[in-house]
DNA sequence: CAAAAAAATGGGAGTTATCTCAATATTTGT
DNA sequence: ACAAATATTGAGATAACTCCCATTTTTTTG
């Protein structure tokens, strides 16, 4: 008996090549989350995916290739879904608060994805930057709307990102409860000199966190060899 | 010709064992800073220290042992010196601002130490925690002095630490200039709802950054073999 | 200065990794 | 059902690493 990860479930009805590739990606998530990118080995990923080690190289050039692939998939998956969930929202601060809270809620409900995101921060700076750019949009909208007086530059965006990531890490370690998203949102808004009352309202208002799509299916039987 | 690191210079007049140990620690700093803790190998450290690989094991049990040693030395060295430099200061916010700015200035003037600190954040959480505890003292003093109204808890301290570390990382990468310390200080104080005017004053006031003691001496001749 | 103590050496056994490739198994198209 | 196309396999060449330890070199001491 073995569990199928999200990628494998998604590829269920594609051809064998795609299915094996997906198994490898799920295994990679598991290993990266557990051991970190540097400590992870191709051998271990193949073992976890229950394929021969040579099979790995049919699908990916090396560890970096699969890491980049996995990280990109996770990042765009989450970003797209958050974007879609916010489609109606106009207020920049509401958007920022929603995105932050939804991001932390989702990444901590899928701890393996969450850990990959945290670990990717140092190993795959591109992913980090992608999330920054994404967040930038709402903050700059806040400037145009006159709600944010601070100037949004790279340093500020970097600081905010590191706060959000720190909150996610605390949540994943178990050091913070489900309120982590709201707390960090309020702190960021305070930092930007939003009136405390408004910051508190944005950060703690009831929102319906969407159940982000993650096509996990329970189990799949499989005979050993 | 080879350069002697800070530890080697400090151990200059001790016995051979201590000197070799110090060489290994300097080499370890160099390798950890360049490659990260996980990617670093005992072989590479020994090679960098110009000693046989077996010599390493005379002085340290394994890579983790030297890493813990180096990190502890760096952390206490910096913390002690900042403490000493602040001996006269009474105002909690001034103390916080000074410590933060001095920390970033020093760690970025010694980039190898700076990188070790950054990388140690994930590999040696103890070091991270040590710095948090240290900072806590000033923040709680700020509460008692009535300057900080927010409640200081683990989540808040963790957030502040991650902001300071992010600023240091940006400085080390070259993405931020010498103003990084002041900027992050002001952001933290804003986050704590200190009146913006006061926050700005604390963060940007002229201070004489002490030249923290780092007994680096330029070079030492040495014949090959 | 010679003997004893301390430190350093480097070869080697054992482990784990990466990546390739000829052989084998599976899937697909007709 | 059969051949061609695709995909998987696992042994093996190569390399790097960890840690040990018998030997050699250096330092200390009487």
Short mmCIF file of C-alpha atoms (C1' of nucleotides) in Angstrom, two decimals:
data_model
loop_
_atom_site.label_atom_id
_atom_site.label_comp_id
_atom_site.label_asym_id
_atom_site.label_seq_id
_atom_site.Cartn_x
_atom_site.Cartn_y
_atom_site.Cartn_z
CA UNK A 1 0.00 0.00 0.00
CA UNK A 2 1.29 3.38 -0.87
CA UNK A 3 -0.09 6.88 -0.80
CA UNK A 4 -0.33 8.92 -3.97
CA UNK A 5 0.68 12.52 -3.74
CA UNK A 6 -1.07 15.45 -5.41
CA UNK A 7 0.98 15.34 -8.57
CA UNK A 8 0.38 11.64 -9.06
CA UNK A 9 -3.37 12.07 -8.60
CA UNK A 10 -3.41 14.91 -11.05
CA UNK A 11 -1.57 12.78 -13.64
CA UNK A 12 -3.75 9.74 -13.01
CA UNK A 13 -5.11 9.63 -16.53
CA UNK A 14 -2.08 10.71 -18.47
CA UNK A 15 0.43 8.41 -20.09
CA UNK A 16 2.94 6.39 -18.16
CA UNK A 17 5.75 8.83 -18.62
CA UNK A 18 3.74 11.65 -17.11
CA UNK A 19 2.61 9.42 -14.26
CA UNK A 20 6.13 8.39 -13.35
CA UNK A 21 7.27 11.95 -13.57
CA UNK A 22 4.50 12.94 -11.20
CA UNK A 23 5.44 10.17 -8.76
CA UNK A 24 8.98 11.47 -8.76
CA UNK A 25 7.81 14.98 -8.07
CA UNK A 26 5.67 13.87 -5.17
CA UNK A 27 8.56 11.89 -3.78
CA UNK A 28 10.82 14.88 -4.21
CA UNK A 29 8.43 17.07 -2.23
CA UNK A 30 8.47 14.52 0.56
CA UNK A 31 12.24 14.25 0.65
CA UNK A 32 12.87 17.98 0.27
CA UNK A 33 10.40 18.74 3.04
CA UNK A 34 11.98 16.16 5.35
CA UNK A 35 15.67 16.58 4.61
CA UNK A 36 16.04 19.93 2.90
CA UNK A 37 17.24 20.51 -0.65
CA UNK A 38 20.93 20.11 0.00
CA UNK A 39 20.73 16.93 2.02
CA UNK A 40 18.28 15.30 -0.40
CA UNK A 41 19.72 12.79 -2.84
CA UNK A 42 18.51 11.53 -6.18
CA UNK A 43 18.77 8.01 -4.83
CA UNK A 44 16.46 8.78 -1.96
CA UNK A 45 13.90 10.42 -4.22
CA UNK A 46 13.89 7.40 -6.54
CA UNK A 47 13.58 5.04 -3.57
CA UNK A 48 10.67 7.07 -2.20
CA UNK A 49 8.97 7.02 -5.61
CA UNK A 50 9.55 3.27 -5.81
CA UNK A 51 11.31 3.45 -9.12
CA UNK A 52 14.81 2.37 -10.10
CA UNK A 53 17.40 5.05 -9.73
CA UNK A 54 18.09 5.07 -13.46
CA UNK A 55 14.45 6.00 -14.07
CA UNK A 56 15.02 9.31 -12.38
CA UNK A 57 17.46 10.40 -15.06
CA UNK A 58 15.02 9.61 -17.82
CA UNK A 59 12.78 12.33 -16.44
CA UNK A 60 15.09 14.91 -14.90
CA UNK A 61 18.63 15.96 -15.57
CA UNK A 62 19.58 16.11 -11.90
CA UNK A 63 18.43 17.13 -8.45
CA UNK A 64 18.42 20.83 -9.24
CA UNK A 65 16.16 20.28 -12.22
CA UNK A 66 13.49 18.48 -10.24
CA UNK A 67 13.82 20.98 -7.41
CA UNK A 68 13.23 23.91 -9.75
CA UNK A 69 10.30 22.10 -11.31
CA UNK A 70 8.65 21.22 -8.05
CA UNK A 71 9.12 24.66 -6.60
CA UNK A 72 7.77 26.37 -9.69
CA UNK A 73 4.71 24.15 -9.71
CA UNK A 74 3.99 24.78 -6.05
CA UNK A 75 4.50 28.51 -6.33
CA UNK A 76 2.33 29.02 -9.39
CA UNK A 77 -0.33 26.63 -8.13
CA UNK A 78 -0.74 28.57 -4.90
CA UNK A 79 -0.40 31.99 -6.49
CA UNK A 80 -2.97 31.25 -9.19
CA UNK A 81 -5.50 29.91 -6.76
CA UNK A 82 -5.13 32.83 -4.40
CA UNK A 83 -5.50 35.19 -7.34
CA UNK A 84 -8.63 33.46 -8.48
CA UNK A 85 -10.11 33.50 -4.99
CA UNK A 86 -9.54 37.26 -4.80
CA UNK A 87 -11.08 38.02 -8.15
CA UNK A 88 -13.79 40.29 -6.80
CA UNK A 89 -11.73 42.25 -4.30
CA UNK A 90 -10.89 45.86 -4.97
CA UNK A 91 -9.45 47.19 -1.74
CA UNK A 92 -5.69 46.80 -1.73
CA UNK A 93 -5.41 46.20 2.00
CA UNK A 94 -8.15 43.61 1.98
CA UNK A 95 -6.40 41.88 -0.88
CA UNK A 96 -3.09 41.90 0.91
CA UNK A 97 -4.63 40.58 4.10
CA UNK A 98 -6.57 37.89 2.33
CA UNK A 99 -3.61 36.70 0.28
CA UNK A 100 -1.33 36.56 3.30
CA UNK A 101 -3.79 34.70 5.47
CA UNK A 102 -4.81 32.33 2.73
CA UNK A 103 -1.20 31.63 1.86
CA UNK A 104 -0.28 30.73 5.41
CA UNK A 105 -3.46 28.73 5.98
CA UNK A 106 -2.93 26.70 2.85
CA UNK A 107 0.80 26.12 3.19
CA UNK A 108 0.40 24.99 6.76
CA UNK A 109 -2.47 22.68 5.92
CA UNK A 110 -0.11 20.97 3.48
CA UNK A 111 3.01 20.93 5.65
CA UNK A 112 5.18 19.26 3.05
CA UNK A 113 4.46 22.00 0.55
CA UNK A 114 4.94 24.51 3.31
CA UNK A 115 8.36 23.19 4.23
CA UNK A 116 9.40 23.11 0.62
CA UNK A 117 8.47 26.78 0.33
CA UNK A 118 10.42 27.66 3.46
CA UNK A 119 13.46 25.69 2.41
CA UNK A 120 13.29 26.98 -1.14
CA UNK A 121 13.75 30.51 0.18
CA UNK A 122 17.49 30.00 0.45
CA UNK A 123 18.00 27.32 -2.19
CA UNK A 124 15.85 28.68 -5.01
CA UNK A 125 15.77 32.46 -4.75
CA UNK A 126 13.68 32.62 -7.92
CA UNK A 127 10.68 31.21 -6.15
CA UNK A 128 11.15 33.77 -3.43
CA UNK A 129 11.28 36.53 -5.98
CA UNK A 130 8.21 35.28 -7.77
CA UNK A 131 6.21 35.56 -4.56
CA UNK A 132 7.61 39.00 -3.91
CA UNK A 133 6.59 40.28 -7.32
CA UNK A 134 3.18 38.88 -6.79
CA UNK A 135 2.74 40.64 -3.48
CA UNK A 136 4.16 43.85 -4.85
CA UNK A 137 1.14 44.33 -7.07
CA UNK A 138 -1.28 44.66 -4.17
CA UNK A 139 1.03 46.89 -2.19
CA UNK A 140 1.51 49.24 -5.08
CA UNK A 141 -2.20 49.30 -5.57
CA UNK A 142 -2.37 50.37 -1.94
CA UNK A 143 -0.07 53.25 -2.75
CA UNK A 144 -2.15 54.36 -5.71
CA UNK A 145 -5.28 54.13 -3.60
CA UNK A 146 -3.59 56.39 -1.07
CA UNK A 147 -3.86 53.86 1.72
CA UNK A 148 -0.14 53.26 1.99
CA UNK A 149 2.10 56.26 2.35
CA UNK A 150 5.39 54.42 2.54
CA UNK A 151 7.38 54.02 -0.62
CA UNK A 152 7.40 50.45 -1.85
CA UNK A 153 10.92 49.45 -2.76
CA UNK A 154 12.88 46.23 -2.89
CA UNK A 155 14.01 46.50 0.71
CA UNK A 156 10.51 46.89 2.04
CA UNK A 157 9.13 44.08 -0.06
CA UNK A 158 11.97 41.84 1.05
CA UNK A 159 11.24 42.66 4.67
CA UNK A 160 7.56 41.92 4.34
CA UNK A 161 8.25 38.63 2.59
CA UNK A 162 10.59 37.56 5.33
CA UNK A 163 7.93 38.34 7.94
CA UNK A 164 5.33 36.27 6.17
CA UNK A 165 7.75 33.40 5.70
CA UNK A 166 8.77 33.58 9.35
CA UNK A 167 5.12 33.32 10.34
CA UNK A 168 4.64 30.31 8.10
CA UNK A 169 7.75 28.67 9.54
CA UNK A 170 6.51 29.26 13.08
CA UNK A 171 3.18 27.73 12.13
CA UNK A 172 4.84 24.69 10.59
CA UNK A 173 7.09 24.20 13.61
CA UNK A 174 4.01 24.30 15.77
CA UNK A 175 5.16 27.47 17.54
CA UNK A 176 2.18 29.46 16.32
CA UNK A 177 -1.49 28.60 16.03
CA UNK A 178 -4.00 29.32 13.25
CA UNK A 179 -3.92 33.01 14.13
CA UNK A 180 -0.42 33.34 12.68
CA UNK A 181 -1.74 34.71 9.39
CA UNK A 182 -3.80 37.41 11.06
CA UNK A 183 -1.03 38.36 13.44
CA UNK A 184 1.59 38.82 10.77
CA UNK A 185 -0.88 40.69 8.58
CA UNK A 186 -1.58 43.14 11.38
CA UNK A 187 2.11 43.59 12.08
CA UNK A 188 2.85 44.35 8.44
CA UNK A 189 0.05 46.88 8.23
CA UNK A 190 1.22 48.55 11.43
CA UNK A 191 4.68 48.66 9.98
CA UNK A 192 3.27 50.50 6.97
CA UNK A 193 1.67 53.03 9.32
CA UNK A 194 -1.86 52.04 8.48
CA UNK A 195 -4.10 53.32 11.29
CA UNK A 196 -4.07 50.59 13.95
CA UNK A 197 -7.82 50.28 13.97
CA UNK A 198 -8.00 49.68 10.24
CA UNK A 199 -5.04 47.29 10.40
CA UNK A 200 -6.75 45.25 13.08
CA UNK A 201 -9.98 45.14 11.13
CA UNK A 202 -8.30 44.00 7.93
CA UNK A 203 -6.21 41.38 9.68
CA UNK A 204 -8.90 39.82 11.84
CA UNK A 205 -12.13 40.22 9.89
CA UNK A 206 -13.97 37.03 9.10
CA UNK A 207 -13.06 35.74 5.73
CA UNK A 208 -13.98 32.50 4.09
CA UNK A 209 -10.68 30.86 3.40
CA UNK A 210 -11.21 28.90 0.26
CA UNK A 211 -10.28 25.27 0.34
CA UNK A 212 -7.54 25.50 -2.18
CA UNK A 213 -7.56 22.82 -4.78
CA UNK A 214 -5.19 20.02 -3.96
CA UNK A 215 -6.27 16.88 -5.75
CA UNK A 216 -5.18 14.47 -3.03
CA UNK A 217 -6.88 11.13 -3.12
CA UNK A 218 -6.36 8.74 -0.22
CA UNK A 219 -4.62 5.57 -1.29
CA UNK A 220 -3.80 3.25 -4.14
CA UNK A 221 -3.06 -0.42 -3.83
CA UNK A 222 -0.01 -1.72 -5.54
CA UNK A 223 1.59 -5.16 -5.53
CA UNK A 224 5.26 -5.36 -4.84
CA UNK A 225 6.90 -6.27 -8.08
CA UNK B 1 51.51 33.09 1.52
CA UNK B 2 48.34 32.52 3.43
CA UNK B 3 45.98 34.70 5.39
CA UNK B 4 45.32 34.05 9.04
CA UNK B 5 41.76 34.32 10.20
CA UNK B 6 40.59 35.96 13.41
CA UNK B 7 40.69 32.79 15.47
CA UNK B 8 44.24 31.98 14.36
CA UNK B 9 45.43 35.46 15.23
CA UNK B 10 43.80 35.25 18.60
CA UNK B 11 45.51 31.92 19.31
CA UNK B 12 48.88 33.12 18.03
CA UNK B 13 50.65 32.69 21.36
CA UNK B 14 48.96 29.56 22.60
CA UNK B 15 50.27 26.04 22.19
CA UNK B 16 50.24 24.21 18.93
CA UNK B 17 47.05 22.32 19.62
CA UNK B 18 45.12 25.53 20.20
CA UNK B 19 46.64 27.11 17.12
CA UNK B 20 45.66 24.24 14.88
CA UNK B 21 42.20 24.23 16.36
CA UNK B 22 41.92 27.93 15.61
CA UNK B 23 43.09 27.40 12.02
CA UNK B 24 40.41 24.78 11.60
CA UNK B 25 37.78 27.12 12.94
CA UNK B 26 38.80 29.91 10.59
CA UNK B 27 38.74 27.49 7.71
CA UNK B 28 35.33 26.28 8.80
CA UNK B 29 33.98 29.83 8.78
CA UNK B 30 35.26 30.28 5.27
CA UNK B 31 33.76 27.05 4.00
CA UNK B 32 30.45 27.45 5.81
CA UNK B 33 30.11 30.98 4.52
CA UNK B 34 30.86 29.92 0.96
CA UNK B 35 29.06 26.57 0.72
CA UNK B 36 26.58 26.49 3.59
CA UNK B 37 26.63 24.10 6.50
CA UNK B 38 25.09 21.15 4.73
CA UNK B 39 27.26 21.26 1.64
CA UNK B 40 30.46 21.78 3.64
CA UNK B 41 32.65 18.73 4.13
CA UNK B 42 35.26 17.91 6.73
CA UNK B 43 37.70 17.24 3.91
CA UNK B 44 37.23 20.70 2.50
CA UNK B 45 37.69 22.34 5.89
CA UNK B 46 40.92 20.44 6.48
CA UNK B 47 42.14 21.29 3.00
CA UNK B 48 41.37 24.97 3.59
CA UNK B 49 43.19 24.89 6.93
CA UNK B 50 46.16 23.21 5.23
CA UNK B 51 46.19 20.28 7.61
CA UNK B 52 45.79 16.57 6.93
CA UNK B 53 42.24 15.35 7.08
CA UNK B 54 43.02 13.10 10.05
CA UNK B 55 44.07 16.16 12.02
CA UNK B 56 40.54 17.41 11.95
CA UNK B 57 39.34 14.49 14.00
CA UNK B 58 41.98 15.09 16.64
CA UNK B 59 40.27 18.39 17.39
CA UNK B 60 36.58 17.92 16.61
CA UNK B 61 34.27 14.95 16.67
CA UNK B 62 32.61 15.83 13.39
CA UNK B 63 31.25 18.64 11.25
CA UNK B 64 28.39 19.39 13.60
CA UNK B 65 30.79 19.83 16.51
CA UNK B 66 32.91 22.43 14.75
CA UNK B 67 29.81 24.15 13.42
CA UNK B 68 28.31 24.49 16.89
CA UNK B 69 31.63 25.74 18.20
CA UNK B 70 32.14 28.32 15.51
CA UNK B 71 28.58 29.57 15.71
CA UNK B 72 28.68 29.88 19.48
CA UNK B 73 31.93 31.79 19.36
CA UNK B 74 30.64 34.20 16.75
CA UNK B 75 27.34 34.76 18.52
CA UNK B 76 28.81 35.40 21.97
CA UNK B 77 31.63 37.50 20.56
CA UNK B 78 29.24 39.86 18.83
CA UNK B 79 26.66 39.90 21.61
CA UNK B 80 29.25 40.64 24.29
CA UNK B 81 30.80 43.46 22.34
CA UNK B 82 27.48 45.09 21.56
CA UNK B 83 26.51 44.81 25.20
CA UNK B 84 29.73 46.42 26.29
CA UNK B 85 29.34 49.22 23.76
CA UNK B 86 25.86 49.97 25.12
CA UNK B 87 26.88 50.00 28.76
CA UNK B 88 25.81 53.57 29.40
CA UNK B 89 22.49 53.55 27.55
CA UNK B 90 19.26 53.65 29.49
CA UNK B 91 16.55 54.25 26.93
CA UNK B 92 15.18 50.96 25.67
CA UNK B 93 14.47 52.18 22.15
CA UNK B 94 17.90 53.72 21.82
CA UNK B 95 19.40 50.46 22.97
CA UNK B 96 17.36 48.44 20.51
CA UNK B 97 18.26 50.76 17.66
CA UNK B 98 21.91 50.80 18.51
CA UNK B 99 22.16 47.03 18.87
CA UNK B 100 20.38 46.41 15.60
CA UNK B 101 22.42 48.89 13.64
CA UNK B 102 25.68 47.83 15.20
CA UNK B 103 24.88 44.18 14.59
CA UNK B 104 24.20 44.69 10.92
CA UNK B 105 27.15 47.02 10.46
CA UNK B 106 29.52 44.58 12.03
CA UNK B 107 28.21 41.40 10.45
CA UNK B 108 28.31 42.99 7.02
CA UNK B 109 31.82 44.34 7.53
CA UNK B 110 32.89 40.75 8.15
CA UNK B 111 30.89 39.08 5.42
CA UNK B 112 32.06 35.58 6.25
CA UNK B 113 30.81 35.91 9.79
CA UNK B 114 27.66 37.47 8.44
CA UNK B 115 26.96 34.60 6.11
CA UNK B 116 27.62 32.08 8.84
CA UNK B 117 25.04 33.85 10.98
CA UNK B 118 22.50 33.86 8.17
CA UNK B 119 23.06 30.23 7.31
CA UNK B 120 23.12 29.18 10.95
CA UNK B 121 19.55 30.44 11.28
CA UNK B 122 18.21 27.24 9.77
CA UNK B 123 21.01 24.83 10.66
CA UNK B 124 21.67 25.82 14.26
CA UNK B 125 18.45 27.15 15.73
CA UNK B 126 20.19 27.56 19.08
CA UNK B 127 22.20 30.47 17.79
CA UNK B 128 19.03 32.03 16.48
CA UNK B 129 17.39 31.62 19.85
CA UNK B 130 20.36 33.06 21.67
CA UNK B 131 20.10 36.25 19.66
CA UNK B 132 16.36 36.40 20.23
CA UNK B 133 16.74 36.14 23.99
CA UNK B 134 19.31 38.83 23.88
CA UNK B 135 17.08 41.20 22.00
CA UNK B 136 14.11 40.37 24.18
CA UNK B 137 15.73 42.07 27.14
CA UNK B 138 15.71 45.51 25.52
CA UNK B 139 12.18 45.11 24.17
CA UNK B 140 10.82 44.13 27.55
CA UNK B 141 12.62 47.07 29.05
CA UNK B 142 10.74 49.16 26.51
CA UNK B 143 7.49 47.72 27.81
CA UNK B 144 8.35 48.50 31.42
CA UNK B 145 9.36 52.00 30.40
CA UNK B 146 5.96 52.40 28.79
CA UNK B 147 7.40 53.08 25.37
CA UNK B 148 6.14 49.88 23.80
CA UNK B 149 2.49 49.06 24.18
CA UNK B 150 2.48 45.81 22.26
CA UNK B 151 2.83 42.61 24.21
CA UNK B 152 6.19 40.96 23.64
CA UNK B 153 5.68 37.28 22.96
CA UNK B 154 7.54 34.59 21.08
CA UNK B 155 5.76 35.32 17.81
CA UNK B 156 6.64 38.98 17.87
CA UNK B 157 10.25 38.36 18.79
CA UNK B 158 10.53 35.78 16.05
CA UNK B 159 9.12 38.24 13.55
CA UNK B 160 11.52 40.98 14.57
CA UNK B 161 14.48 38.63 14.39
CA UNK B 162 13.53 37.55 10.91
CA UNK B 163 13.32 41.18 9.82
CA UNK B 164 16.77 41.97 11.14
CA UNK B 165 18.22 38.85 9.57
CA UNK B 166 16.56 39.66 6.26
CA UNK B 167 18.14 43.11 6.34
CA UNK B 168 21.54 41.60 7.04
CA UNK B 169 21.09 39.12 4.20
CA UNK B 170 20.13 41.92 1.82
CA UNK B 171 23.20 43.84 2.91
CA UNK B 172 25.46 40.84 2.38
CA UNK B 173 24.00 40.13 -1.04
CA UNK B 174 24.68 43.72 -1.95
CA UNK B 175 20.97 44.49 -2.39
CA UNK B 176 21.00 47.07 0.39
CA UNK B 177 23.47 49.76 1.31
CA UNK B 178 24.80 50.88 4.70
CA UNK B 179 21.41 52.33 5.56
CA UNK B 180 19.96 48.84 5.95
CA UNK B 181 20.37 48.90 9.73
CA UNK B 182 18.54 52.19 10.10
CA UNK B 183 15.80 51.20 7.73
CA UNK B 184 14.98 47.95 9.42
CA UNK B 185 15.15 49.63 12.82
CA UNK B 186 12.60 52.20 11.75
CA UNK B 187 10.36 49.53 10.29
CA UNK B 188 10.43 47.52 13.49
CA UNK B 189 9.63 50.57 15.60
CA UNK B 190 6.76 51.49 13.30
CA UNK B 191 5.52 47.96 13.59
CA UNK B 192 5.48 48.38 17.37
CA UNK B 193 3.40 51.52 16.96
CA UNK B 194 6.08 53.83 18.24
CA UNK B 195 5.21 57.37 17.07
CA UNK B 196 6.74 57.69 13.58
CA UNK B 197 8.68 60.78 14.49
CA UNK B 198 10.34 59.09 17.43
CA UNK B 199 10.95 55.92 15.40
CA UNK B 200 12.68 57.93 12.72
CA UNK B 201 14.80 59.77 15.24
CA UNK B 202 15.93 56.58 16.97
CA UNK B 203 16.67 54.82 13.72
CA UNK B 204 18.57 57.57 11.96
CA UNK B 205 20.27 59.55 14.72
CA UNK B 206 24.03 59.79 14.50
CA UNK B 207 25.69 57.14 16.54
CA UNK B 208 29.31 56.22 16.72
CA UNK B 209 29.39 52.65 15.64
CA UNK B 210 32.20 51.11 17.58
CA UNK B 211 34.83 49.27 15.64
CA UNK B 212 34.10 45.93 17.09
CA UNK B 213 37.15 44.01 18.11
CA UNK B 214 38.19 41.49 15.52
CA UNK B 215 41.84 40.65 15.92
CA UNK B 216 42.54 40.25 12.23
CA UNK B 217 46.11 40.71 11.25
CA UNK B 218 46.95 40.94 7.57
CA UNK B 219 49.18 38.13 6.45
CA UNK B 220 51.71 35.57 7.52
CA UNK B 221 54.39 34.08 5.34
CA UNK B 222 54.60 30.35 5.24
CA UNK B 223 56.65 27.96 3.12
CA UNK B 224 54.85 25.27 1.24
CA UNK B 225 55.52 21.82 2.61
"C1'" DC C 1 70.65 16.59 24.04
"C1'" DA C 2 68.02 12.57 24.44
"C1'" DA C 3 63.83 10.50 26.07
"C1'" DA C 4 58.95 11.11 26.69
"C1'" DA C 5 54.76 13.30 25.46
"C1'" DA C 6 51.88 15.50 22.27
"C1'" DA C 7 50.39 16.50 17.70
"C1'" DA C 8 49.99 15.68 12.92
"C1'" DT C 9 50.00 12.61 9.02
"C1'" DG C 10 48.06 10.16 5.15
"C1'" DG C 11 46.76 5.71 3.48
"C1'" DG C 12 42.85 2.80 3.52
"C1'" DA C 13 38.38 0.42 4.60
"C1'" DG C 14 33.76 1.18 4.19
"C1'" DT C 15 29.80 4.03 2.63
"C1'" DT C 16 27.03 6.70 -0.26
"C1'" DA C 17 26.32 9.35 -4.21
"C1'" DT C 18 25.94 10.49 -9.32
"C1'" DC C 19 25.09 9.28 -13.79
"C1'" DT C 20 25.30 5.87 -17.91
"C1'" DC C 21 23.87 2.17 -20.71
"C1'" DA C 22 22.89 -2.39 -22.55
"C1'" DA C 23 19.27 -5.32 -21.48
"C1'" DT C 24 14.43 -6.00 -20.34
"C1'" DA C 25 9.62 -4.92 -19.87
"C1'" DT C 26 5.51 -2.38 -21.13
"C1'" DT C 27 2.50 0.22 -24.06
"C1'" DT C 28 0.73 1.56 -28.47
"C1'" DG C 29 -0.66 1.39 -33.26
"C1'" DT C 30 -2.16 -1.41 -37.02
"C1'" DA D 1 -1.68 -10.51 -32.09
"C1'" DC D 2 2.59 -8.68 -33.40
"C1'" DA D 3 6.08 -5.32 -34.27
"C1'" DA D 4 7.67 -0.81 -33.29
"C1'" DA D 5 8.04 2.69 -30.06
"C1'" DT D 6 8.47 3.95 -25.22
"C1'" DA D 7 9.65 3.39 -20.65
"C1'" DT D 8 12.03 1.04 -16.89
"C1'" DT D 9 15.64 -1.46 -14.86
"C1'" DG D 10 19.76 -2.28 -12.06
"C1'" DA D 11 24.55 -3.27 -12.29
"C1'" DG D 12 28.79 -0.79 -12.62
"C1'" DA D 13 32.38 2.99 -13.43
"C1'" DT D 14 33.80 6.91 -10.96
"C1'" DA D 15 34.15 10.06 -7.36
"C1'" DA D 16 33.78 12.09 -2.88
"C1'" DC D 17 33.25 11.63 1.90
"C1'" DT D 18 33.77 9.91 6.81
"C1'" DC D 19 36.36 8.12 10.17
"C1'" DC D 20 40.25 5.13 12.01
"C1'" DC D 21 44.87 4.17 13.32
"C1'" DA D 22 49.73 2.70 12.83
"C1'" DT D 23 53.48 5.63 11.87
"C1'" DT D 24 56.13 9.90 11.70
"C1'" DT D 25 57.14 14.56 13.12
"C1'" DT D 26 57.31 18.16 16.40
"C1'" DT D 27 57.40 19.96 20.95
"C1'" DT D 28 58.33 19.65 25.71
"C1'" DT D 29 60.91 18.22 29.63
"C1'" DG D 30 64.50 16.56 32.76
#
